XYZ file of C-alpha atoms in Angstrom:
373
model
C -9.298 8.315 -10.890
C -9.909 12.020 -11.500
C -9.972 12.693 -7.824
C -6.660 10.769 -7.445
C -4.915 13.038 -10.024
C -6.270 16.280 -8.470
C -4.956 15.063 -5.094
C -1.563 14.134 -6.658
C -1.306 17.671 -8.109
C -2.211 19.231 -4.544
C 0.702 16.937 -2.960
C 3.175 18.357 -5.508
C 2.088 21.841 -4.923
C 2.143 21.566 -1.073
C 5.541 19.914 -1.222
C 7.020 22.585 -3.380
C 5.533 25.386 -1.393
C 6.899 23.802 1.874
C 10.277 23.292 0.448
C 10.638 27.020 -0.480
C 9.301 28.255 2.838
C 11.829 26.163 4.573
C 14.690 27.547 2.518
C 13.540 30.968 3.041
C 13.311 30.548 6.916
C 16.892 29.016 7.121
C 18.363 31.930 5.097
C 16.370 34.338 7.417
C 17.755 32.847 10.422
C 21.194 32.851 9.036
C 21.116 36.367 8.354
C 19.804 37.291 11.844
C 22.440 35.343 13.478
C 25.160 37.279 11.240
C 23.781 40.645 11.927
C 23.309 39.798 15.520
C 26.888 38.703 15.847
C 28.125 41.883 13.711
C 26.364 44.128 16.178
C 27.664 42.501 19.190
C 31.092 42.708 18.104
C 31.188 46.513 16.983
C 29.305 47.582 20.017
C 31.487 45.754 22.233
C 34.408 47.296 20.693
C 32.943 50.865 21.393
C 32.104 50.136 24.786
C 35.578 48.912 25.591
C 37.078 52.110 24.030
C 34.690 54.221 25.934
C 35.142 52.974 29.230
C 38.958 52.946 28.865
C 39.156 56.601 27.782
C 36.723 57.516 30.697
C 38.683 55.653 33.065
C 35.653 54.093 34.381
C 36.422 50.184 34.042
C 33.471 47.962 33.731
C 33.645 44.173 34.085
C 33.137 42.021 30.921
C 29.831 40.919 32.386
C 28.521 44.319 32.634
C 29.761 45.001 29.023
C 27.958 41.734 27.867
C 24.639 42.946 29.650
C 24.782 46.337 28.025
C 25.296 44.739 24.509
C 22.281 42.468 25.051
C 20.179 45.229 26.282
C 21.176 47.545 23.400
C 20.364 44.703 20.737
C 16.948 43.835 22.284
C 15.998 47.610 22.366
C 16.348 48.265 25.964
C 17.650 51.423 27.643
C 21.566 51.755 27.388
C 22.082 55.098 29.282
C 23.690 53.460 32.264
C 26.933 54.230 30.710
C 29.932 55.833 32.509
C 29.432 59.613 32.871
C 32.713 61.295 32.086
C 33.682 64.013 29.632
C 34.471 61.452 26.858
C 31.399 59.473 27.772
C 29.106 62.345 27.468
C 30.480 63.721 24.081
C 30.064 59.970 22.992
C 26.868 58.815 21.305
C 25.348 55.436 21.794
C 24.246 53.518 18.786
C 20.270 53.742 18.650
C 18.246 51.506 16.646
C 16.495 53.768 13.994
C 13.859 53.453 11.245
C 16.496 53.968 8.708
C 18.586 50.899 10.154
C 15.659 48.881 10.255
C 14.767 49.373 6.681
C 18.498 48.947 5.530
C 18.247 45.568 7.489
C 15.092 44.504 5.841
C 16.354 45.458 2.231
C 19.527 43.499 2.726
C 17.493 40.461 4.046
C 15.193 40.779 0.893
C 18.081 40.655 -1.513
C 19.364 37.317 -0.002
C 15.964 35.775 0.085
C 15.661 33.373 -2.984
C 13.133 34.094 -5.664
C 10.159 31.572 -5.396
C 9.835 30.903 -9.259
C 13.661 30.348 -9.255
C 13.592 27.791 -6.262
C 10.615 26.032 -7.783
C 12.295 25.496 -11.161
C 15.336 23.928 -9.371
C 13.143 21.598 -7.512
C 11.146 20.501 -10.818
C 14.092 20.743 -13.129
C 14.213 18.775 -16.419
C 16.806 16.509 -15.406
C 15.037 15.522 -12.223
C 11.832 14.841 -13.974
C 13.707 12.830 -16.865
C 15.296 10.515 -14.266
C 12.255 10.277 -12.333
C 10.084 8.946 -15.408
C 13.270 6.793 -16.285
C 13.369 5.001 -13.004
C 9.625 4.533 -12.891
C 9.396 3.162 -16.358
C 12.409 0.806 -15.610
C 10.875 -0.398 -12.261
C 7.751 -1.260 -14.260
C 9.293 -3.204 -16.683
C 11.506 -5.212 -13.976
C 8.423 -5.971 -12.036
C 6.653 -7.052 -15.244
C 9.543 -9.507 -16.205
C 10.074 -10.719 -12.680
C 6.387 -11.670 -12.168
C 6.290 -13.333 -15.752
C 9.216 -15.409 -14.773
C 7.688 -16.410 -11.531
C 4.329 -17.319 -13.244
C 6.324 -19.268 -15.702
C 7.880 -21.237 -12.759
C 4.652 -21.808 -10.778
C 2.923 -23.227 -13.902
C 5.736 -25.710 -14.425
C 5.619 -26.928 -10.984
C 2.161 -27.889 -9.677
C 3.297 -28.766 -6.580
C 4.768 -25.308 -5.663
C 2.263 -23.210 -7.708
C 0.465 -21.678 -4.904
C 3.810 -20.853 -2.916
C 5.416 -19.255 -5.839
C 2.405 -17.155 -6.695
C 2.102 -16.066 -2.980
C 5.341 -14.174 -3.525
C 4.239 -12.249 -6.344
C 2.203 -9.433 -4.611
C 4.584 -8.926 -1.830
C 7.465 -8.524 -4.366
C 5.529 -6.116 -6.411
C 4.766 -3.837 -3.395
C 8.381 -3.985 -2.022
C 10.042 -3.025 -5.224
C 7.578 -0.159 -5.775
C 8.314 1.156 -2.323
C 12.094 0.730 -2.991
C 11.861 2.578 -6.288
C 9.850 5.533 -4.825
C 12.399 5.768 -1.866
C 15.183 5.958 -4.214
C 13.644 8.627 -6.282
C 12.817 10.884 -3.295
C 16.169 10.276 -1.549
C 18.632 9.903 -4.620
C 16.793 12.573 -7.066
C 15.142 15.364 -4.830
C 16.783 14.634 -1.380
C 14.299 17.046 0.516
C 15.136 18.032 4.186
C 13.527 15.956 6.898
C 11.225 18.838 8.022
C 9.877 18.948 4.194
C 9.199 15.339 4.256
C 7.304 15.675 7.640
C 5.142 18.455 6.226
C 4.733 16.798 2.829
C 3.439 13.725 4.619
C 0.812 15.699 6.637
C -0.280 17.548 3.483
C -0.518 14.028 1.785
C -2.652 12.745 4.673
C -5.042 15.914 4.562
C -5.256 15.727 0.736
C -5.905 11.816 0.609
C -8.498 12.106 3.490
C -10.626 14.592 1.622
C -10.162 13.353 -2.001
C -9.620 9.850 -2.138
C -11.324 8.124 0.710
C -12.406 5.101 -1.175
C -9.023 4.504 -2.548
C -7.433 4.927 0.748
C -9.759 2.191 2.154
C -8.856 -0.304 -0.651
C -5.342 0.423 -0.076
C -5.447 -0.495 3.418
C -7.560 -3.369 2.742
C -4.978 -4.817 0.356
C -2.214 -4.344 2.996
C -4.489 -6.029 5.594
C -4.886 -9.108 3.200
C -1.271 -9.315 2.425
C -0.516 -9.306 6.237
C -3.323 -11.312 7.605
C -3.470 -13.735 4.469
C -6.860 -15.164 4.752
C -6.108 -16.224 1.308
C -3.432 -16.410 -1.196
C -2.865 -16.174 -5.023
C -4.127 -19.494 -6.373
C -6.636 -20.084 -3.624
C -10.280 -20.550 -4.527
C -12.619 -18.378 -2.568
C -16.106 -17.382 -2.271
C -16.819 -13.727 -1.388
C -20.452 -14.022 -1.311
C -21.030 -12.644 -4.719
C -18.352 -14.506 -6.669
C -16.387 -17.671 -6.416
C -13.218 -18.401 -8.337
C -9.451 -18.821 -8.216
C -7.389 -15.737 -6.929
C -5.145 -14.787 -9.671
C -3.797 -11.327 -8.194
C -3.824 -9.395 -5.052
C -3.364 -5.596 -5.856
C -3.448 -2.592 -3.601
C -6.904 -1.478 -4.932
C -8.470 -4.792 -5.889
C -8.274 -8.651 -6.042
C -8.981 -10.493 -9.270
C -10.821 -13.654 -9.496
C -11.354 -16.125 -12.280
C -14.740 -17.590 -12.087
C -15.864 -20.954 -13.367
C -17.176 -19.226 -16.493
C -13.659 -18.122 -17.317
C -14.637 -14.531 -16.480
C -12.123 -12.062 -14.515
C -13.757 -10.235 -11.733
C -12.188 -7.381 -9.805
C -13.420 -7.309 -6.264
C -12.420 -4.249 -4.121
C -10.376 -4.950 -0.988
C -12.383 -3.132 1.347
C -15.385 -5.470 0.560
C -13.236 -8.466 1.095
C -11.869 -7.103 4.339
C -15.341 -6.327 5.754
C -17.189 -9.470 4.534
C -17.029 -13.174 5.201
C -14.701 -15.083 2.813
C -14.680 -18.840 2.215
C -11.388 -20.527 1.271
C -11.815 -23.854 -0.363
C -8.255 -25.071 -0.205
C -6.275 -22.599 2.114
C -3.073 -22.764 0.463
C -3.262 -26.452 -0.547
C -3.320 -27.732 -4.044
C -6.256 -29.998 -3.329
C -9.775 -29.103 -2.194
C -12.948 -30.695 -1.536
C -15.462 -31.277 -4.247
C -19.202 -32.101 -3.857
C -21.560 -34.001 -6.185
C -25.174 -34.055 -5.508
C -27.605 -36.483 -6.930
C -31.470 -37.007 -6.090
C -32.640 -40.347 -5.945
C -35.972 -42.217 -5.088
C -36.744 -42.446 -1.379
C -36.991 -46.265 -1.475
C -33.651 -47.022 -2.858
C -31.142 -49.210 -1.357
C -28.536 -46.663 0.228
C -25.975 -49.403 0.930
C -25.341 -50.380 -2.734
C -25.514 -46.825 -3.784
C -22.897 -45.894 -1.250
C -20.695 -48.698 -2.442
C -21.176 -47.614 -5.950
C -20.702 -43.644 -5.273
C -17.358 -44.519 -3.436
C -16.059 -46.702 -6.257
C -17.071 -44.061 -8.765
C -14.868 -41.285 -6.885
C -12.125 -43.559 -6.596
C -11.754 -44.583 -10.402
C -11.941 -40.919 -11.400
C -8.624 -39.641 -12.937
C -8.930 -36.529 -10.866
C -9.351 -37.911 -7.520
C -6.774 -37.089 -4.634
C -6.848 -40.558 -2.633
C -4.821 -39.316 0.387
C -7.894 -37.791 1.940
C -11.214 -39.547 2.666
C -14.308 -40.031 0.424
C -17.611 -39.589 2.114
C -21.231 -40.473 0.949
C -24.257 -38.914 2.795
C -27.936 -38.922 2.333
C -30.623 -36.334 3.091
C -34.267 -36.168 2.696
C -35.923 -33.391 0.926
C -39.228 -32.510 -0.592
C -39.649 -31.002 -3.971
C -42.919 -30.301 -5.678
C -44.731 -32.449 -3.078
C -42.628 -35.170 -3.524
C -39.900 -36.695 -1.028
C -36.577 -37.501 -2.510
C -33.348 -38.686 -1.264
C -30.426 -36.469 -1.943
C -26.938 -37.952 -2.065
C -23.932 -35.779 -1.460
C -20.753 -37.462 -2.712
C -17.590 -35.790 -1.138
C -14.184 -36.351 -2.374
C -11.149 -34.292 -3.046
C -9.749 -33.387 -6.230
C -6.026 -33.515 -6.871
C -5.751 -29.735 -8.240
C -8.245 -27.101 -7.597
C -8.227 -26.154 -11.338
C -9.871 -29.626 -12.097
C -12.730 -29.023 -9.481
C -15.630 -28.771 -11.777
C -14.170 -31.612 -14.273
C -14.092 -33.830 -11.000
C -17.621 -33.016 -10.115
C -18.863 -33.745 -13.545
C -16.944 -37.094 -13.806
C -18.105 -38.379 -10.440
C -21.753 -37.545 -11.468
C -21.558 -39.337 -14.686
C -19.940 -42.474 -13.513
C -22.372 -42.899 -10.656
C -25.551 -42.214 -12.928
C -24.197 -44.528 -15.525
C -23.578 -47.284 -12.886
C -26.861 -46.850 -11.141
C -28.541 -47.277 -14.743
C -26.382 -50.098 -15.695
C -27.131 -52.168 -12.602
C -31.019 -51.179 -12.599
C -30.945 -49.935 -9.411
C -32.914 -46.855 -10.751
C -34.781 -46.545 -14.158
C -35.115 -43.910 -16.741
C -38.319 -43.199 -15.445
C -37.539 -42.308 -12.059
C -35.156 -39.571 -13.228
C -37.997 -37.380 -14.445
């Protein structure tokens, strides 16, 4: 955060310096154009009077060439040789004229502190703060309304929640553009120079932050998961509640909120349990004796999943058996796969299936309590 604040200060200084320099260059170019035009006009009058009085009439083209050569410091002795021309003196650029020209230019060049104060005036800072605060509360209000509607409609919950990160980034972008264009309104050249300065400063001072920002944009564009999905990032598993520019926040099964940097999610494998759907597959594992009747157990497990209040019956229920060895003993591991109607009831559904299966197996004396230890 400290590096980000330092880089932000550097951006502001570079932008102000670039804006003042651009204004100075514009004024200097204007002064040069005016001086050049004035010199051309007066010297052209002088040459015209000289040639008329001497009787040596020159073409307009020759006069223009003579003016151009004189302004650029070239030799202008190729004037008509007559008594009037000999007595006439040709304007020559001297050190005094140079110094007077520089003094007049210095008077017209704006004072840097004054220009900086105009750029960062109190009124501009005030309206910038007002717009930022207003945008913050508008975004907060809209997000709260969207969350309220999404929680009331389980069917469209994930769809509504996926709009929130896009809306947040779009509204902040519009607000920043309105501040720059409406309040400060810098020249296009200044914007280009400032953008280059920002890129250099960020590259040196905020590399990790920049990685996370681009990672967040990549997640929003590619959409490997959305807000409301349940993902496994390798280290953490939980429901996505927010996709920000810096990090993605998850709610773990222990009801803890974890912030995972976006750069880690972009550069690692991410498993998505439901991929935008409301239902997801739940697996309950139970270890059984090796000589158990798998046909009866499969029937009991299927019926146990079907009678659960959390089951989603539009998708199949599967029961699989695998042989595993633990502590030098061979066991039959049963995997009961079924779909829960809402991903938020994932662990309740898993517990419910396990309890029903174990109760029925003990009730029908397929297994005994001694075999469970």
